[in-house]
mmCIF file of N, CA and C in Angstrom:
data_model
loop_
_atom_site.group_PDB
_atom_site.id
_atom_site.type_symbol
_atom_site.label_atom_id
_atom_site.label_comp_id
_atom_site.label_asym_id
_atom_site.label_seq_id
_atom_site.Cartn_x
_atom_site.Cartn_y
_atom_site.Cartn_z
ATOM 1 N N MET A 1 134.724 -12.761 -35.327
ATOM 2 C CA MET A 1 135.444 -11.497 -35.341
ATOM 3 C C MET A 1 136.521 -11.537 -34.265
ATOM 4 N N ALA A 2 137.768 -11.339 -34.660
ATOM 5 C CA ALA A 2 138.890 -11.371 -33.722
ATOM 6 C C ALA A 2 139.079 -9.994 -33.087
ATOM 7 N N VAL A 3 139.399 -10.004 -31.826
ATOM 8 C CA VAL A 3 139.643 -8.763 -31.105
ATOM 9 C C VAL A 3 141.134 -8.482 -31.113
ATOM 10 N N ASN A 4 141.468 -7.253 -31.404
ATOM 11 C CA ASN A 4 142.867 -6.839 -31.404
ATOM 12 C C ASN A 4 143.444 -7.015 -29.998
ATOM 13 N N PRO A 5 144.542 -7.775 -29.870
ATOM 14 C CA PRO A 5 145.102 -8.010 -28.531
ATOM 15 C C PRO A 5 145.638 -6.737 -27.872
ATOM 16 N N SER A 6 145.825 -5.673 -28.650
ATOM 17 C CA SER A 6 146.332 -4.433 -28.062
ATOM 18 C C SER A 6 145.217 -3.601 -27.431
ATOM 19 N N ILE A 7 143.982 -4.047 -27.599
ATOM 20 C CA ILE A 7 142.859 -3.331 -27.001
ATOM 21 C C ILE A 7 142.794 -3.669 -25.513
ATOM 22 N N VAL A 8 142.748 -2.635 -24.698
ATOM 23 C CA VAL A 8 142.718 -2.809 -23.251
ATOM 24 C C VAL A 8 141.463 -2.154 -22.705
ATOM 25 N N THR A 9 140.743 -2.866 -21.871
ATOM 26 C CA THR A 9 139.568 -2.298 -21.218
ATOM 27 C C THR A 9 140.054 -1.427 -20.068
ATOM 28 N N ARG A 10 139.568 -0.210 -20.025
ATOM 29 C CA ARG A 10 139.982 0.733 -18.981
ATOM 30 C C ARG A 10 138.847 0.975 -17.994
ATOM 31 N N ASP A 11 139.218 1.101 -16.740
ATOM 32 C CA ASP A 11 138.263 1.477 -15.707
ATOM 33 C C ASP A 11 138.133 3.002 -15.772
ATOM 34 N N LEU A 12 137.000 3.479 -16.249
ATOM 35 C CA LEU A 12 136.826 4.916 -16.444
ATOM 36 C C LEU A 12 136.900 5.699 -15.134
ATOM 37 N N ASP A 13 136.550 5.052 -14.034
ATOM 38 C CA ASP A 13 136.658 5.737 -12.740
ATOM 39 C C ASP A 13 138.124 6.051 -12.431
ATOM 40 N N LYS A 14 139.027 5.124 -12.777
ATOM 41 C CA LYS A 14 140.456 5.357 -12.536
ATOM 42 C C LYS A 14 141.003 6.439 -13.463
ATOM 43 N N VAL A 15 140.501 6.477 -14.686
ATOM 44 C CA VAL A 15 140.920 7.517 -15.630
ATOM 45 C C VAL A 15 140.448 8.874 -15.114
ATOM 46 N N ALA A 16 139.209 8.940 -14.654
ATOM 47 C CA ALA A 16 138.639 10.189 -14.146
ATOM 48 C C ALA A 16 139.331 10.656 -12.878
ATOM 49 N N GLU A 17 139.781 9.701 -12.059
ATOM 50 C CA GLU A 17 140.444 9.999 -10.789
ATOM 51 C C GLU A 17 141.665 10.902 -10.962
ATOM 52 N N LYS A 18 142.375 10.722 -12.053
ATOM 53 C CA LYS A 18 143.637 11.448 -12.272
ATOM 54 C C LYS A 18 143.455 12.953 -12.334
ATOM 55 N N SER A 19 142.316 13.410 -12.874
ATOM 56 C CA SER A 19 142.101 14.852 -12.985
ATOM 57 C C SER A 19 140.881 15.311 -12.206
ATOM 58 N N GLY A 20 140.078 14.358 -11.758
ATOM 59 C CA GLY A 20 138.852 14.705 -11.057
ATOM 60 C C GLY A 20 137.640 14.715 -11.972
ATOM 61 N N ASN A 21 137.878 14.551 -13.286
ATOM 62 C CA ASN A 21 136.780 14.587 -14.245
ATOM 63 C C ASN A 21 137.186 13.756 -15.460
ATOM 64 N N LEU A 22 136.318 12.844 -15.874
ATOM 65 C CA LEU A 22 136.621 11.958 -16.999
ATOM 66 C C LEU A 22 136.932 12.751 -18.262
ATOM 67 N N TYR A 23 136.134 13.769 -18.546
ATOM 68 C CA TYR A 23 136.310 14.534 -19.776
ATOM 69 C C TYR A 23 137.625 15.314 -19.769
ATOM 70 N N GLU A 24 138.007 15.826 -18.625
ATOM 71 C CA GLU A 24 139.292 16.519 -18.522
ATOM 72 C C GLU A 24 140.440 15.533 -18.727
ATOM 73 N N SER A 25 140.316 14.345 -18.166
ATOM 74 C CA SER A 25 141.346 13.321 -18.360
ATOM 75 C C SER A 25 141.485 12.970 -19.832
ATOM 76 N N ILE A 26 140.362 12.764 -20.507
ATOM 77 C CA ILE A 26 140.376 12.425 -21.931
ATOM 78 C C ILE A 26 140.993 13.562 -22.733
ATOM 79 N N PHE A 27 140.688 14.802 -22.359
ATOM 80 C CA PHE A 27 141.260 15.957 -23.053
ATOM 81 C C PHE A 27 142.779 15.982 -22.901
ATOM 82 N N VAL A 28 143.269 15.765 -21.688
ATOM 83 C CA VAL A 28 144.716 15.752 -21.446
ATOM 84 C C VAL A 28 145.369 14.639 -22.269
ATOM 85 N N ILE A 29 144.752 13.470 -22.277
ATOM 86 C CA ILE A 29 145.291 12.335 -23.046
ATOM 87 C C ILE A 29 145.320 12.677 -24.539
ATOM 88 N N SER A 30 144.266 13.306 -25.026
ATOM 89 C CA SER A 30 144.211 13.640 -26.453
ATOM 90 C C SER A 30 145.270 14.671 -26.825
ATOM 91 N N GLN A 31 145.507 15.636 -25.937
ATOM 92 C CA GLN A 31 146.537 16.635 -26.216
ATOM 93 C C GLN A 31 147.920 15.989 -26.229
ATOM 94 N N ARG A 32 148.164 15.074 -25.309
ATOM 95 C CA ARG A 32 149.448 14.369 -25.275
ATOM 96 C C ARG A 32 149.602 13.498 -26.524
ATOM 97 N N ALA A 33 148.520 12.855 -26.955
ATOM 98 C CA ALA A 33 148.566 12.029 -28.163
ATOM 99 C C ALA A 33 148.929 12.875 -29.382
ATOM 100 N N LYS A 34 148.411 14.095 -29.446
ATOM 101 C CA LYS A 34 148.765 15.002 -30.545
ATOM 102 C C LYS A 34 150.257 15.320 -30.521
ATOM 103 N N GLN A 35 150.807 15.560 -29.321
ATOM 104 C CA GLN A 35 152.242 15.837 -29.199
ATOM 105 C C GLN A 35 153.061 14.647 -29.669
ATOM 106 N N ILE A 36 152.696 13.461 -29.232
ATOM 107 C CA ILE A 36 153.416 12.244 -29.606
ATOM 108 C C ILE A 36 153.332 12.031 -31.117
ATOM 109 N N SER A 37 152.140 12.194 -31.671
ATOM 110 C CA SER A 37 151.933 12.007 -33.107
ATOM 111 C C SER A 37 152.783 12.975 -33.921
ATOM 112 N N SER A 38 152.796 14.212 -33.505
ATOM 113 C CA SER A 38 153.575 15.231 -34.200
ATOM 114 C C SER A 38 155.062 14.907 -34.154
ATOM 115 N N SER A 39 155.520 14.483 -32.996
ATOM 116 C CA SER A 39 156.928 14.123 -32.824
ATOM 117 C C SER A 39 157.299 12.916 -33.684
ATOM 118 N N MET A 40 156.434 11.905 -33.696
ATOM 119 C CA MET A 40 156.698 10.705 -34.494
ATOM 120 C C MET A 40 156.707 11.037 -35.989
ATOM 121 N N LYS A 41 155.782 11.883 -36.402
ATOM 122 C CA LYS A 41 155.699 12.256 -37.815
ATOM 123 C C LYS A 41 156.951 13.012 -38.241
ATOM 124 N N GLU A 42 157.393 13.939 -37.405
ATOM 125 C CA GLU A 42 158.601 14.710 -37.696
ATOM 126 C C GLU A 42 159.815 13.788 -37.796
ATOM 127 N N GLU A 43 159.915 12.859 -36.858
ATOM 128 C CA GLU A 43 161.025 11.907 -36.844
ATOM 129 C C GLU A 43 161.018 11.029 -38.104
ATOM 130 N N LEU A 44 159.841 10.533 -38.470
ATOM 131 C CA LEU A 44 159.712 9.694 -39.666
ATOM 132 C C LEU A 44 160.062 10.490 -40.917
ATOM 133 N N ASN A 45 159.536 11.708 -41.023
ATOM 134 C CA ASN A 45 159.829 12.533 -42.196
ATOM 135 C C ASN A 45 161.321 12.838 -42.313
ATOM 136 N N THR A 46 161.971 13.050 -41.185
ATOM 137 C CA THR A 46 163.416 13.305 -41.196
ATOM 138 C C THR A 46 164.162 12.092 -41.728
ATOM 139 N N LYS A 47 163.786 10.916 -41.253
ATOM 140 C CA LYS A 47 164.453 9.690 -41.707
ATOM 141 C C LYS A 47 164.178 9.424 -43.181
ATOM 142 N N LEU A 48 162.940 9.657 -43.618
ATOM 143 C CA LEU A 48 162.590 9.392 -45.007
ATOM 144 C C LEU A 48 163.135 10.449 -45.960
ATOM 145 N N SER A 49 163.388 11.658 -45.441
ATOM 146 C CA SER A 49 163.906 12.718 -46.309
ATOM 147 C C SER A 49 165.299 12.375 -46.838
ATOM 148 N N GLU A 50 166.005 11.511 -46.134
ATOM 149 C CA GLU A 50 167.323 11.077 -46.597
ATOM 150 C C GLU A 50 167.214 10.330 -47.925
ATOM 151 N N PHE A 51 166.036 9.788 -48.193
ATOM 152 C CA PHE A 51 165.832 9.002 -49.407
ATOM 153 C C PHE A 51 165.142 9.813 -50.499
ATOM 154 N N ALA A 52 164.830 11.074 -50.206
ATOM 155 C CA ALA A 52 164.088 11.895 -51.160
ATOM 156 C C ALA A 52 164.884 12.043 -52.452
ATOM 157 N N SER A 53 164.175 11.908 -53.531
ATOM 158 C CA SER A 53 164.790 12.026 -54.845
ATOM 159 C C SER A 53 164.370 13.338 -55.467
ATOM 160 N N THR A 54 165.289 13.998 -56.130
ATOM 161 C CA THR A 54 164.956 15.248 -56.801
ATOM 162 C C THR A 54 164.343 14.976 -58.166
ATOM 163 N N VAL A 55 164.333 13.725 -58.569
ATOM 164 C CA VAL A 55 163.792 13.343 -59.873
ATOM 165 C C VAL A 55 162.330 12.942 -59.712
ATOM 166 N N ASP A 56 161.473 13.517 -60.528
ATOM 167 C CA ASP A 56 160.053 13.196 -60.473
ATOM 168 C C ASP A 56 159.655 12.180 -61.539
ATOM 169 N N ASN A 57 160.607 11.679 -62.246
ATOM 170 C CA ASN A 57 160.328 10.716 -63.312
ATOM 171 C C ASN A 57 160.077 9.348 -62.694
ATOM 172 N N LEU A 58 158.901 8.784 -62.943
ATOM 173 C CA LEU A 58 158.531 7.502 -62.350
ATOM 174 C C LEU A 58 159.458 6.374 -62.776
ATOM 175 N N GLU A 59 160.024 6.487 -63.946
ATOM 176 C CA GLU A 59 160.909 5.430 -64.433
ATOM 177 C C GLU A 59 162.181 5.349 -63.597
ATOM 178 N N GLU A 60 162.562 6.469 -63.007
ATOM 179 C CA GLU A 60 163.812 6.489 -62.246
ATOM 180 C C GLU A 60 163.607 6.261 -60.755
ATOM 181 N N VAL A 61 162.350 6.128 -60.332
ATOM 182 C CA VAL A 61 162.067 5.868 -58.925
ATOM 183 C C VAL A 61 162.139 4.365 -58.695
ATOM 184 N N PHE A 62 162.856 3.971 -57.669
ATOM 185 C CA PHE A 62 162.980 2.545 -57.378
ATOM 186 C C PHE A 62 162.667 2.305 -55.916
ATOM 187 N N GLU A 63 162.363 1.072 -55.607
ATOM 188 C CA GLU A 63 162.067 0.713 -54.229
ATOM 189 C C GLU A 63 163.357 0.651 -53.428
ATOM 190 N N ASN A 64 163.338 1.274 -52.309
ATOM 191 C CA ASN A 64 164.486 1.249 -51.424
ATOM 192 C C ASN A 64 164.091 0.407 -50.213
ATOM 193 N N LYS A 65 164.737 -0.728 -50.054
ATOM 194 C CA LYS A 65 164.363 -1.656 -48.970
ATOM 195 C C LYS A 65 164.524 -1.028 -47.594
ATOM 196 N N GLU A 66 165.546 -0.210 -47.420
ATOM 197 C CA GLU A 66 165.758 0.428 -46.118
ATOM 198 C C GLU A 66 164.608 1.399 -45.814
ATOM 199 N N GLN A 67 164.171 2.131 -46.819
ATOM 200 C CA GLN A 67 163.060 3.059 -46.660
ATOM 201 C C GLN A 67 161.779 2.302 -46.300
ATOM 202 N N ILE A 68 161.550 1.176 -46.937
ATOM 203 C CA ILE A 68 160.379 0.354 -46.651
ATOM 204 C C ILE A 68 160.446 -0.173 -45.220
ATOM 205 N N GLU A 69 161.610 -0.600 -44.771
ATOM 206 C CA GLU A 69 161.767 -1.106 -43.399
ATOM 207 C C GLU A 69 161.500 -0.020 -42.370
ATOM 208 N N ILE A 70 161.966 1.199 -42.642
ATOM 209 C CA ILE A 70 161.708 2.317 -41.726
ATOM 210 C C ILE A 70 160.204 2.556 -41.625
ATOM 211 N N SER A 71 159.531 2.569 -42.767
ATOM 212 C CA SER A 71 158.084 2.786 -42.775
ATOM 213 C C SER A 71 157.350 1.684 -42.017
ATOM 214 N N LYS A 72 157.759 0.445 -42.231
ATOM 215 C CA LYS A 72 157.121 -0.680 -41.536
ATOM 216 C C LYS A 72 157.343 -0.597 -40.031
ATOM 217 N N PHE A 73 158.535 -0.167 -39.629
ATOM 218 C CA PHE A 73 158.835 -0.020 -38.207
ATOM 219 C C PHE A 73 157.845 0.956 -37.568
ATOM 220 N N TYR A 74 157.618 2.103 -38.214
ATOM 221 C CA TYR A 74 156.696 3.099 -37.667
ATOM 222 C C TYR A 74 155.252 2.608 -37.693
ATOM 223 N N GLU A 75 154.899 1.801 -38.689
ATOM 224 C CA GLU A 75 153.541 1.252 -38.744
ATOM 225 C C GLU A 75 153.286 0.283 -37.595
ATOM 226 N N ARG A 76 154.317 -0.414 -37.151
ATOM 227 C CA ARG A 76 154.158 -1.401 -36.066
ATOM 228 C C ARG A 76 154.180 -0.762 -34.684
ATOM 229 N N MET A 77 154.611 0.469 -34.588
ATOM 230 C CA MET A 77 154.679 1.134 -33.287
ATOM 231 C C MET A 77 153.279 1.329 -32.714
ATOM 232 N N PRO A 78 153.179 1.375 -31.388
ATOM 233 C CA PRO A 78 151.864 1.621 -30.780
ATOM 234 C C PRO A 78 151.328 2.989 -31.222
ATOM 235 N N LYS A 79 150.032 3.091 -31.281
ATOM 236 C CA LYS A 79 149.388 4.338 -31.685
ATOM 237 C C LYS A 79 149.655 5.421 -30.631
ATOM 238 N N PRO A 80 149.740 6.684 -31.065
ATOM 239 C CA PRO A 80 149.970 7.778 -30.117
ATOM 240 C C PRO A 80 148.939 7.821 -28.993
ATOM 241 N N SER A 81 147.689 7.496 -29.289
ATOM 242 C CA SER A 81 146.658 7.525 -28.249
ATOM 243 C C SER A 81 146.920 6.458 -27.186
ATOM 244 N N THR A 82 147.429 5.312 -27.613
ATOM 245 C CA THR A 82 147.758 4.239 -26.668
ATOM 246 C C THR A 82 148.922 4.665 -25.779
ATOM 247 N N LEU A 83 149.951 5.245 -26.393
ATOM 248 C CA LEU A 83 151.110 5.715 -25.622
ATOM 249 C C LEU A 83 150.689 6.809 -24.640
ATOM 250 N N ALA A 84 149.842 7.736 -25.101
ATOM 251 C CA ALA A 84 149.389 8.826 -24.240
ATOM 252 C C ALA A 84 148.594 8.306 -23.053
ATOM 253 N N MET A 85 147.736 7.329 -23.284
ATOM 254 C CA MET A 85 146.938 6.751 -22.199
ATOM 255 C C MET A 85 147.847 6.085 -21.168
ATOM 256 N N GLU A 86 148.841 5.331 -21.650
ATOM 257 C CA GLU A 86 149.774 4.663 -20.735
ATOM 258 C C GLU A 86 150.521 5.689 -19.891
ATOM 259 N N GLU A 87 151.034 6.727 -20.552
ATOM 260 C CA GLU A 87 151.760 7.774 -19.816
ATOM 261 C C GLU A 87 150.861 8.435 -18.774
ATOM 262 N N PHE A 88 149.628 8.724 -19.163
ATOM 263 C CA PHE A 88 148.695 9.392 -18.253
ATOM 264 C C PHE A 88 148.393 8.525 -17.043
ATOM 265 N N MET A 89 148.132 7.250 -17.276
ATOM 266 C CA MET A 89 147.787 6.355 -16.181
ATOM 267 C C MET A 89 148.982 6.068 -15.270
ATOM 268 N N GLU A 90 150.200 6.214 -15.800
ATOM 269 C CA GLU A 90 151.404 6.004 -14.995
ATOM 270 C C GLU A 90 151.933 7.315 -14.420
ATOM 271 N N ASP A 91 151.107 8.355 -14.446
ATOM 272 C CA ASP A 91 151.458 9.685 -13.924
ATOM 273 C C ASP A 91 152.730 10.254 -14.543
ATOM 274 N N LYS A 92 152.929 9.996 -15.820
ATOM 275 C CA LYS A 92 154.095 10.524 -16.525
ATOM 276 C C LYS A 92 153.752 11.775 -17.331
ATOM 277 N N VAL A 93 152.488 12.184 -17.291
ATOM 278 C CA VAL A 93 152.045 13.371 -18.024
ATOM 279 C C VAL A 93 151.748 14.465 -17.019
ATOM 280 N N MET A 94 152.413 15.592 -17.208
ATOM 281 C CA MET A 94 152.140 16.735 -16.338
ATOM 282 C C MET A 94 151.082 17.604 -17.006
ATOM 283 N N PHE A 95 150.102 18.013 -16.255
ATOM 284 C CA PHE A 95 149.121 18.953 -16.773
ATOM 285 C C PHE A 95 148.750 19.902 -15.663
ATOM 286 N N ARG A 96 148.405 21.086 -16.065
ATOM 287 C CA ARG A 96 148.010 22.086 -15.072
ATOM 288 C C ARG A 96 146.920 22.936 -15.670
ATOM 289 N N TYR A 97 146.225 23.619 -14.820
ATOM 290 C CA TYR A 97 145.146 24.496 -15.235
ATOM 291 C C TYR A 97 145.689 25.922 -15.275
ATOM 292 N N PRO A 98 145.373 26.645 -16.331
ATOM 293 C CA PRO A 98 145.828 28.032 -16.374
ATOM 294 C C PRO A 98 145.213 28.809 -15.197
ATOM 295 N N GLU A 99 145.987 29.705 -14.677
ATOM 296 C CA GLU A 99 145.493 30.504 -13.551
ATOM 297 C C GLU A 99 144.281 31.293 -14.009
ATOM 298 N N GLU A 100 143.241 31.179 -13.219
ATOM 299 C CA GLU A 100 142.051 31.955 -13.556
ATOM 300 C C GLU A 100 142.304 33.417 -13.191
ATOM 301 N N GLU A 101 141.993 34.290 -14.138
ATOM 302 C CA GLU A 101 142.206 35.718 -13.880
ATOM 303 C C GLU A 101 141.196 36.179 -12.846
ATOM 304 N N THR A 102 141.702 36.899 -11.869
ATOM 305 C CA THR A 102 140.808 37.430 -10.832
ATOM 306 C C THR A 102 140.338 38.804 -11.280
ATOM 307 N N GLU A 103 139.078 39.034 -11.035
ATOM 308 C CA GLU A 103 138.512 40.340 -11.397
ATOM 309 C C GLU A 103 138.832 41.333 -10.302
ATOM 310 N N SER A 104 139.196 42.568 -10.694
ATOM 311 C CA SER A 104 139.545 43.579 -9.693
ATOM 312 C C SER A 104 138.351 44.241 -9.122
#
């Protein structure tokens, strides 16, 4: 069984150090990954919409090499979770805790 070379072993203590709690760090990373994923999806859909056909007839649909290349480019990009983890570990992700409401 071959191991994916993009898999990186992480020191969980270092991940936890960033927020003071491993679970909070993972939550921040997951929220950032959602943002990245949403942005990438929007960008891809915008690029692919240029190729959208108003014809639903299968006989008139043809392969567009440029469209296929765009799709392949996005498939080869690092996963949003990987990008989010890198940003988090390099202190490129800002996160804050909502102010706790004080009781009067």
